[in-house]
JSON list of C-alpha atoms in Angstrom, two decimals:
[
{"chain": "A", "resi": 13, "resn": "UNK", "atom": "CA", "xyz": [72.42, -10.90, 43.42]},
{"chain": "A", "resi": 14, "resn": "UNK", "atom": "CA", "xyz": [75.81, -9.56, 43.58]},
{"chain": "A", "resi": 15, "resn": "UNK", "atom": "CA", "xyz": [76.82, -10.11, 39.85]},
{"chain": "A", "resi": 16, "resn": "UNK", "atom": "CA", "xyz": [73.56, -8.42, 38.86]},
{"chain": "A", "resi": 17, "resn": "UNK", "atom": "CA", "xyz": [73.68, -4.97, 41.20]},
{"chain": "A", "resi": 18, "resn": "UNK", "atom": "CA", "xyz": [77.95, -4.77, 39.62]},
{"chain": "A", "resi": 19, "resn": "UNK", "atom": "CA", "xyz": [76.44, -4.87, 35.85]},
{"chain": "A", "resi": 20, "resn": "UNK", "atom": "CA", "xyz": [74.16, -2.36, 36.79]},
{"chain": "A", "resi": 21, "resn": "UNK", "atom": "CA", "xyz": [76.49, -0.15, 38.42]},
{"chain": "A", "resi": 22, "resn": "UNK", "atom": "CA", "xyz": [78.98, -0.24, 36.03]},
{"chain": "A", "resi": 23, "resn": "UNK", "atom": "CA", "xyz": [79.46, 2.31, 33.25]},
{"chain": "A", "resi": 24, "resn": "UNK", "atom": "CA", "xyz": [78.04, 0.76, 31.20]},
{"chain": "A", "resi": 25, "resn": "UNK", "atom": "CA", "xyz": [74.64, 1.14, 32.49]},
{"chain": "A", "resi": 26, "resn": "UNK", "atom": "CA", "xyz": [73.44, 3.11, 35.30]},
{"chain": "A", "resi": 27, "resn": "UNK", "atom": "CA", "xyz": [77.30, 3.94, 36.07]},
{"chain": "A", "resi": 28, "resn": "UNK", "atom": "CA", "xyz": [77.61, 5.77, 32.64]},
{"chain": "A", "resi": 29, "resn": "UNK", "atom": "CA", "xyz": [75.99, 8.92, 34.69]},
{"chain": "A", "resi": 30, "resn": "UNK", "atom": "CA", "xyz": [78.85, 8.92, 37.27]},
{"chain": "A", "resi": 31, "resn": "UNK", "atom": "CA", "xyz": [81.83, 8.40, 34.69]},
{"chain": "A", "resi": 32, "resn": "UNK", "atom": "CA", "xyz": [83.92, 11.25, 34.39]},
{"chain": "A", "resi": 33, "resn": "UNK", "atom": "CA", "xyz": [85.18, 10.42, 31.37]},
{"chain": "A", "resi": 34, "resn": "UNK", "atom": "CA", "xyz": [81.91, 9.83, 29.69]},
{"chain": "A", "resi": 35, "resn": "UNK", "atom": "CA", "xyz": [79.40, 11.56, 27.97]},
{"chain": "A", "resi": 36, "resn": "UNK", "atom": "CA", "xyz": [78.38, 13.47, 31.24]},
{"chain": "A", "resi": 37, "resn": "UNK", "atom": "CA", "xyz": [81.53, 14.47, 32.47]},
{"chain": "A", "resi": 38, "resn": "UNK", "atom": "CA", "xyz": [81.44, 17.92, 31.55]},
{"chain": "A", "resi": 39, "resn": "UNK", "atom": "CA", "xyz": [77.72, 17.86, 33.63]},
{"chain": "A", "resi": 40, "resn": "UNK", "atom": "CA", "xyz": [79.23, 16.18, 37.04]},
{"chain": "A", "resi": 41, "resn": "UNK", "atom": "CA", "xyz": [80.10, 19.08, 38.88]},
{"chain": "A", "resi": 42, "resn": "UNK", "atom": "CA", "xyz": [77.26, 21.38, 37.54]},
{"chain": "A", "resi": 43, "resn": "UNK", "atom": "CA", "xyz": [74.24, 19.00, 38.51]},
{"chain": "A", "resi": 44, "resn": "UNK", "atom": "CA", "xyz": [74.91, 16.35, 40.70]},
{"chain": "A", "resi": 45, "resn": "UNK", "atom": "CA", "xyz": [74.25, 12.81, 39.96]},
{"chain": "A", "resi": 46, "resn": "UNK", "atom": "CA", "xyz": [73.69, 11.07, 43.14]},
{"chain": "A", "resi": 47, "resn": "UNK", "atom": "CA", "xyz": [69.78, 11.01, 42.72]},
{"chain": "A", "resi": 48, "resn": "UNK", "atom": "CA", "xyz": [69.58, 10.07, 39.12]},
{"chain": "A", "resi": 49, "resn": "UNK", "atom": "CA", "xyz": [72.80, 7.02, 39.66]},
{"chain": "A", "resi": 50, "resn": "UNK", "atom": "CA", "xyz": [70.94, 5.71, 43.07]},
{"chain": "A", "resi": 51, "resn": "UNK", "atom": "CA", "xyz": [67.26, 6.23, 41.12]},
{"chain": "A", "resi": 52, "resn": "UNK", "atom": "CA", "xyz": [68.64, 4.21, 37.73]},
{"chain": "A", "resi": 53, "resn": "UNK", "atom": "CA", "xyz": [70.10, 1.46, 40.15]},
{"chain": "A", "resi": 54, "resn": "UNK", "atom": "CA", "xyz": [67.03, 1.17, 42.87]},
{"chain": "A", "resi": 55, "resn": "UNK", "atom": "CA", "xyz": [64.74, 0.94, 39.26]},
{"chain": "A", "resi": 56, "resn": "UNK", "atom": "CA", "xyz": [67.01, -1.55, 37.54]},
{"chain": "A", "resi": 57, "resn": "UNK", "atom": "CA", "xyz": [67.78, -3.60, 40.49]},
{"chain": "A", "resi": 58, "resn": "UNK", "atom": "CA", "xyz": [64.06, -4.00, 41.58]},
{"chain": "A", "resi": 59, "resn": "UNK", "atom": "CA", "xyz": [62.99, -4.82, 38.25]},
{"chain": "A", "resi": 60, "resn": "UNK", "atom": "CA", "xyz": [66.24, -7.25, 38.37]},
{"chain": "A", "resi": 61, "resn": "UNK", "atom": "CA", "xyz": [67.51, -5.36, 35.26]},
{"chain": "A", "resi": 62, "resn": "UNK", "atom": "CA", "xyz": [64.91, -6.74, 32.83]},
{"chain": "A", "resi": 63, "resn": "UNK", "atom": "CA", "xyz": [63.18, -3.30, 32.16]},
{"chain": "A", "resi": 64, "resn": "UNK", "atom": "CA", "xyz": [65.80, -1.48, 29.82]},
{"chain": "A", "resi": 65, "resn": "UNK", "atom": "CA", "xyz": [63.57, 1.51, 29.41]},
{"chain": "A", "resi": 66, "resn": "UNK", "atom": "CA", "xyz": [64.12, 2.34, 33.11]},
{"chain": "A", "resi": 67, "resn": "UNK", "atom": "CA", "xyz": [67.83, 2.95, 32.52]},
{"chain": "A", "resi": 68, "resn": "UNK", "atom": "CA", "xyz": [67.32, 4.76, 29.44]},
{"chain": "A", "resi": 69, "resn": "UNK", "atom": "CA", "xyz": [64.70, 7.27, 31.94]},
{"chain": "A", "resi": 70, "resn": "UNK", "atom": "CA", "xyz": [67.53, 7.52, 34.09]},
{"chain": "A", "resi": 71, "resn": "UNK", "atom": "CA", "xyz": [69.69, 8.89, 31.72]},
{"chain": "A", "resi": 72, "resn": "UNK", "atom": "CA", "xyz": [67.37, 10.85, 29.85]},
{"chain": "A", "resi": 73, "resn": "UNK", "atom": "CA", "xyz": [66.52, 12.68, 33.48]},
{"chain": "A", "resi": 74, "resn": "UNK", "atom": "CA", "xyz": [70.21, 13.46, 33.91]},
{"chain": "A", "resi": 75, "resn": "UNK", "atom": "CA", "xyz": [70.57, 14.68, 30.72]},
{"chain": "A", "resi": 76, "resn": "UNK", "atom": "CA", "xyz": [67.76, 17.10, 30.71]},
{"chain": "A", "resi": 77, "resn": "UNK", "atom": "CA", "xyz": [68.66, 18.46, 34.26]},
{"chain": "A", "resi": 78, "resn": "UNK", "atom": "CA", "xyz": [72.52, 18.64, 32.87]},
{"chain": "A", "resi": 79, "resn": "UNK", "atom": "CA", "xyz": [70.70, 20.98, 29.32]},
{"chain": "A", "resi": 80, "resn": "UNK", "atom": "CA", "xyz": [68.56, 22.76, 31.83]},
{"chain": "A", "resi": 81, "resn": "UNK", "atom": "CA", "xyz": [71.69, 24.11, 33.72]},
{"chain": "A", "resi": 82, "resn": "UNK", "atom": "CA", "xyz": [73.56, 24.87, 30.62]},
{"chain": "A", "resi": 83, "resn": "UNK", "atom": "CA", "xyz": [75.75, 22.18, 29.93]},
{"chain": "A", "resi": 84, "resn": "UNK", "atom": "CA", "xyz": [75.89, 21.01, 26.33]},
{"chain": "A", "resi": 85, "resn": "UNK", "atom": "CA", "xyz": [73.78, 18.46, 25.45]},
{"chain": "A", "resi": 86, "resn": "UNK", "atom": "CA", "xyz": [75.47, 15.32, 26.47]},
{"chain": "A", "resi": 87, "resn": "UNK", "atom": "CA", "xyz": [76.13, 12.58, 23.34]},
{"chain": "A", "resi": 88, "resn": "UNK", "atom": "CA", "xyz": [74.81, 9.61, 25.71]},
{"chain": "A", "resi": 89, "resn": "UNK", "atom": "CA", "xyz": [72.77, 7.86, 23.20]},
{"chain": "A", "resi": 90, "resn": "UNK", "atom": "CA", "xyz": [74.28, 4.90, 20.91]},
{"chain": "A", "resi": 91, "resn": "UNK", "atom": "CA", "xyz": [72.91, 2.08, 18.74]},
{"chain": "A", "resi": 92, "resn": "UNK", "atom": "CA", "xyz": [73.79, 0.01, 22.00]},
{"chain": "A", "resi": 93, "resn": "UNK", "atom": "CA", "xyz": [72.76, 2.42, 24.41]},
{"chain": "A", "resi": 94, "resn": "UNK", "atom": "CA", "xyz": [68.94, 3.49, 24.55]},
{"chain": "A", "resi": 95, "resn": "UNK", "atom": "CA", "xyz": [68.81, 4.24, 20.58]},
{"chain": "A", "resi": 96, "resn": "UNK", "atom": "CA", "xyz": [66.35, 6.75, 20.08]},
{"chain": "A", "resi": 97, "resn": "UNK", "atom": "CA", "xyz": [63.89, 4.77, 17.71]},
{"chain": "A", "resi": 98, "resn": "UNK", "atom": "CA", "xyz": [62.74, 7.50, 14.50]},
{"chain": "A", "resi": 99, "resn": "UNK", "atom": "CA", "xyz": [59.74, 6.85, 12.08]},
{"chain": "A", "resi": 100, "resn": "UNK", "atom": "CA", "xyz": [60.90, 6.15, 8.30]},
{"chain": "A", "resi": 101, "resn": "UNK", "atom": "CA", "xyz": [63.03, 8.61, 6.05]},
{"chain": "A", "resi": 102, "resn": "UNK", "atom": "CA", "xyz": [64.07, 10.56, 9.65]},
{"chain": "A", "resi": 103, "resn": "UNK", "atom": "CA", "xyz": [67.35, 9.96, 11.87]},
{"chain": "A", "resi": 104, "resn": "UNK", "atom": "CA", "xyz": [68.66, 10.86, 15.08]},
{"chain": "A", "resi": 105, "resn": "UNK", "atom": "CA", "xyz": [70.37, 13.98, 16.07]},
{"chain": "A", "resi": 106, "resn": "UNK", "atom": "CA", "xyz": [71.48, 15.64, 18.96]},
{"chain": "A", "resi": 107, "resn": "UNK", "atom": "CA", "xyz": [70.14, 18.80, 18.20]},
{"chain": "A", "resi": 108, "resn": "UNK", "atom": "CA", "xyz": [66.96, 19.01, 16.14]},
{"chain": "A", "resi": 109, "resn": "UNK", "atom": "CA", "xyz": [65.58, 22.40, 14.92]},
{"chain": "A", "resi": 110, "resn": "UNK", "atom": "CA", "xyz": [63.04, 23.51, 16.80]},
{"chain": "A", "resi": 111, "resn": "UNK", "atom": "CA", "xyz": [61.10, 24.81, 13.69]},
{"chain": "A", "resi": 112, "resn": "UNK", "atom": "CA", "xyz": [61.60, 21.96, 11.30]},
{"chain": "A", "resi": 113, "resn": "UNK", "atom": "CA", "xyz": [60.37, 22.43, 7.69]},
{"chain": "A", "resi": 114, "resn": "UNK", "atom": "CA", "xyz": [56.99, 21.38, 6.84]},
{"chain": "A", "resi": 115, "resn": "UNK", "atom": "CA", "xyz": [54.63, 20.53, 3.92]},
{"chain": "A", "resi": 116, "resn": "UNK", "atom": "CA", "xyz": [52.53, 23.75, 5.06]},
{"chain": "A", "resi": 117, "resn": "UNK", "atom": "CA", "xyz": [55.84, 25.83, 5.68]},
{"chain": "A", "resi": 118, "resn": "UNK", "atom": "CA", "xyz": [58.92, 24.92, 3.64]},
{"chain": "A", "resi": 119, "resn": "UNK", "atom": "CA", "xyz": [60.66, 27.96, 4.78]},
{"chain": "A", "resi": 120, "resn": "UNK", "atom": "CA", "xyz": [59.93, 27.36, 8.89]},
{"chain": "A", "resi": 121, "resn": "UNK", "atom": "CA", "xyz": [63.89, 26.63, 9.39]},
{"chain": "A", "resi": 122, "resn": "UNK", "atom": "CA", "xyz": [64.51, 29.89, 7.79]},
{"chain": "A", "resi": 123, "resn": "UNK", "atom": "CA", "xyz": [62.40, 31.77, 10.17]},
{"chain": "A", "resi": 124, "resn": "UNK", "atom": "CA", "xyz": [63.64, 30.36, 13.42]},
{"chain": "A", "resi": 125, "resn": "UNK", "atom": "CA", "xyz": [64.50, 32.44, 16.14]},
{"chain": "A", "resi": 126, "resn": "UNK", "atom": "CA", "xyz": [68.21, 31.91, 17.27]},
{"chain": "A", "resi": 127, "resn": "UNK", "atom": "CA", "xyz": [67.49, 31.87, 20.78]},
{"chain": "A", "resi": 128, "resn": "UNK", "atom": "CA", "xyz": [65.13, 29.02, 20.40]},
{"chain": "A", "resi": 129, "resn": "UNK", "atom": "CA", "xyz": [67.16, 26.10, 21.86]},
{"chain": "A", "resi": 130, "resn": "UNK", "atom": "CA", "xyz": [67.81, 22.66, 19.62]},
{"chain": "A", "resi": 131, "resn": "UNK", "atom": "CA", "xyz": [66.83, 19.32, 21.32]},
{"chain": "A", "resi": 132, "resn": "UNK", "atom": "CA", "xyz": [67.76, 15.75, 20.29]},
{"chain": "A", "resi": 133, "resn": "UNK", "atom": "CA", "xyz": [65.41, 13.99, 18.49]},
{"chain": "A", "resi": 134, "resn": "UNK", "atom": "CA", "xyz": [64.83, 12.94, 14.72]},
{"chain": "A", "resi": 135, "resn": "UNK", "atom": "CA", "xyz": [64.81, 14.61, 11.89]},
{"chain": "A", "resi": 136, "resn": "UNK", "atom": "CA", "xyz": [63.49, 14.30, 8.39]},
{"chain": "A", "resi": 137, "resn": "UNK", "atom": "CA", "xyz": [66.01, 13.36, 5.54]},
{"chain": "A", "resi": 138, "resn": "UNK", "atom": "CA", "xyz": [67.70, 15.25, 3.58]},
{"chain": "A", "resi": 139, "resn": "UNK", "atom": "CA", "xyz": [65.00, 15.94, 0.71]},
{"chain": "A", "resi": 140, "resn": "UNK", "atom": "CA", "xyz": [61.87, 15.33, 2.92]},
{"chain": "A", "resi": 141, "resn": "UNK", "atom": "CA", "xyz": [60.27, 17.43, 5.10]},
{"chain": "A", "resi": 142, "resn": "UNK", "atom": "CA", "xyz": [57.29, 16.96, 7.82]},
{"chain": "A", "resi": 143, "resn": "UNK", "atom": "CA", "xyz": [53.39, 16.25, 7.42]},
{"chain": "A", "resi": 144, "resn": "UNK", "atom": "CA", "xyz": [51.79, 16.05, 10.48]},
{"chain": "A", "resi": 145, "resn": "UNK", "atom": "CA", "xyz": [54.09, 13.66, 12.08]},
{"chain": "A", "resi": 146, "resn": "UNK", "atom": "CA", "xyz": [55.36, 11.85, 9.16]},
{"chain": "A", "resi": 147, "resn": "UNK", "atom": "CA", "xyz": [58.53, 12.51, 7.43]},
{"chain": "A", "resi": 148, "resn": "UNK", "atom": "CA", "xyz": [57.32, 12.58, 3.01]},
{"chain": "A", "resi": 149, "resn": "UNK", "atom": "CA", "xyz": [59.22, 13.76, 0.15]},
{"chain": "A", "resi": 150, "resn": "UNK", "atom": "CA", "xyz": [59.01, 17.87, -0.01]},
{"chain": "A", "resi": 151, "resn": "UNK", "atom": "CA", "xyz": [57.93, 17.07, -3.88]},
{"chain": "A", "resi": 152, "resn": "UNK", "atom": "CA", "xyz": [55.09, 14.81, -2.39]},
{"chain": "A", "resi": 153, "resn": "UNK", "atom": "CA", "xyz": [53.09, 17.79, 0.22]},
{"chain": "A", "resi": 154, "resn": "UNK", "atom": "CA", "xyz": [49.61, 18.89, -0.33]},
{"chain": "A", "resi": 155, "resn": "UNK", "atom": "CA", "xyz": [48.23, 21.91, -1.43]},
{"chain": "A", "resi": 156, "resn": "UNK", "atom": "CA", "xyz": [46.93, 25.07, 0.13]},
{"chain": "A", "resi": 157, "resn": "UNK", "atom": "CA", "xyz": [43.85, 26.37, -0.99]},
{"chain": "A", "resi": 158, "resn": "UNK", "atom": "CA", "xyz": [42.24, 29.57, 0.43]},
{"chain": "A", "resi": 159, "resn": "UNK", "atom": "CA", "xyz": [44.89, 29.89, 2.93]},
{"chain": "A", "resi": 160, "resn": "UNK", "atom": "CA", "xyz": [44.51, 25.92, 4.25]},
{"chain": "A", "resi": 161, "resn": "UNK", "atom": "CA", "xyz": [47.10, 23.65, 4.00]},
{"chain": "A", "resi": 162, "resn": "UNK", "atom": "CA", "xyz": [45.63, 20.17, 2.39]},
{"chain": "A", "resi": 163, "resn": "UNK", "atom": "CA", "xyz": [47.93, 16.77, 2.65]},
{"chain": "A", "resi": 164, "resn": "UNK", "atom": "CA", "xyz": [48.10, 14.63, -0.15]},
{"chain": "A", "resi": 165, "resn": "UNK", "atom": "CA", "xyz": [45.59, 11.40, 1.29]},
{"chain": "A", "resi": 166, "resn": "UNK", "atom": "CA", "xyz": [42.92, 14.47, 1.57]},
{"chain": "A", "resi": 167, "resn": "UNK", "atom": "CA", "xyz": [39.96, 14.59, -0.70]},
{"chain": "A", "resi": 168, "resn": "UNK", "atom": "CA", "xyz": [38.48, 17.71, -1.64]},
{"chain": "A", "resi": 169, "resn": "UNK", "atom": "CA", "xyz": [35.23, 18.23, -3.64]},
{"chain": "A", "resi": 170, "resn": "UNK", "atom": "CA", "xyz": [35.12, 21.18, -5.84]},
{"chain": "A", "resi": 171, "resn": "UNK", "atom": "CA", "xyz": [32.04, 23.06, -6.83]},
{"chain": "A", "resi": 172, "resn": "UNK", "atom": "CA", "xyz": [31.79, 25.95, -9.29]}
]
């Protein structure tokens, strides 16, 4: 179908990686994009554009290849465009620490090598900080006790 294969090529889907004036343009004539547009389109097309997630894989392909080679990472992502779904009291960013503050390390931030690159993903609110994978107040975390880190839903028995 004609009217289908045009709404996937335009830039507004799978044509977003070939616009020069989008989010990838500064990433066009590092890595090219052939592979990843003709990839996102083949996908898309074959699936007759009912499987969003392939053109969001697409994109997320080019991107990483475009980081990997130095570029910047690219702001593709939008409420409209393949939103990048985060648990409760987190949001979206383009560049996440990569040593986020915890319940059993408040200070991790604080300690993170400079070299070690960002990434987008989510990130806990201001005031809350990570348990496992869960984003809690910081006022909320566990306790250690001889040198363990114990969440808050853990039970411990005491004996004297």
């Amino acid at each position: 179908d004609d009217a289908l294969v045009q709404a996937i090529e335009s830039t507004s889907q799978c044509g977003k990686i070939l616009d020069p004036s989008g989010p990838f343009g500064d990433c066009l004539e590092v890595v090219d994009p052939t592979d990843y547009y003709e990839a996102c389109v083949f996908d898309m097309a074959f699936h007759e554009g009912t499987v969003p997630e392939l053109l969001c894989e697409s994109t997320q392909a080019y991107s990483d290849a475009c980081v990997e080679k130095g570029v910047p990472q690219p702001s593709w992502r939008t409420d409209s465009f393949c939103p990048m779904q985060c648990p409760a009291m987190s949001e979206y960013t383009q560049c996440v620490s990569p040593c986020p503050a915890t319940c059993a390390d408040l200070q991790a931030a604080e300690k993170c090598s400079p070299a070690e690159p960002c990434a987008e993903g989510c990130r806990c609110l201001v005031g809350f900080v990570l348990s496992g994978d869960v984003c809690v107040p910081a006022d909320a975390c566990g306790c250690f006790t001889e040198g363990r880190y114990h969440s808050v839903s853990i039970q411990h028995k005491v004996y004297n």
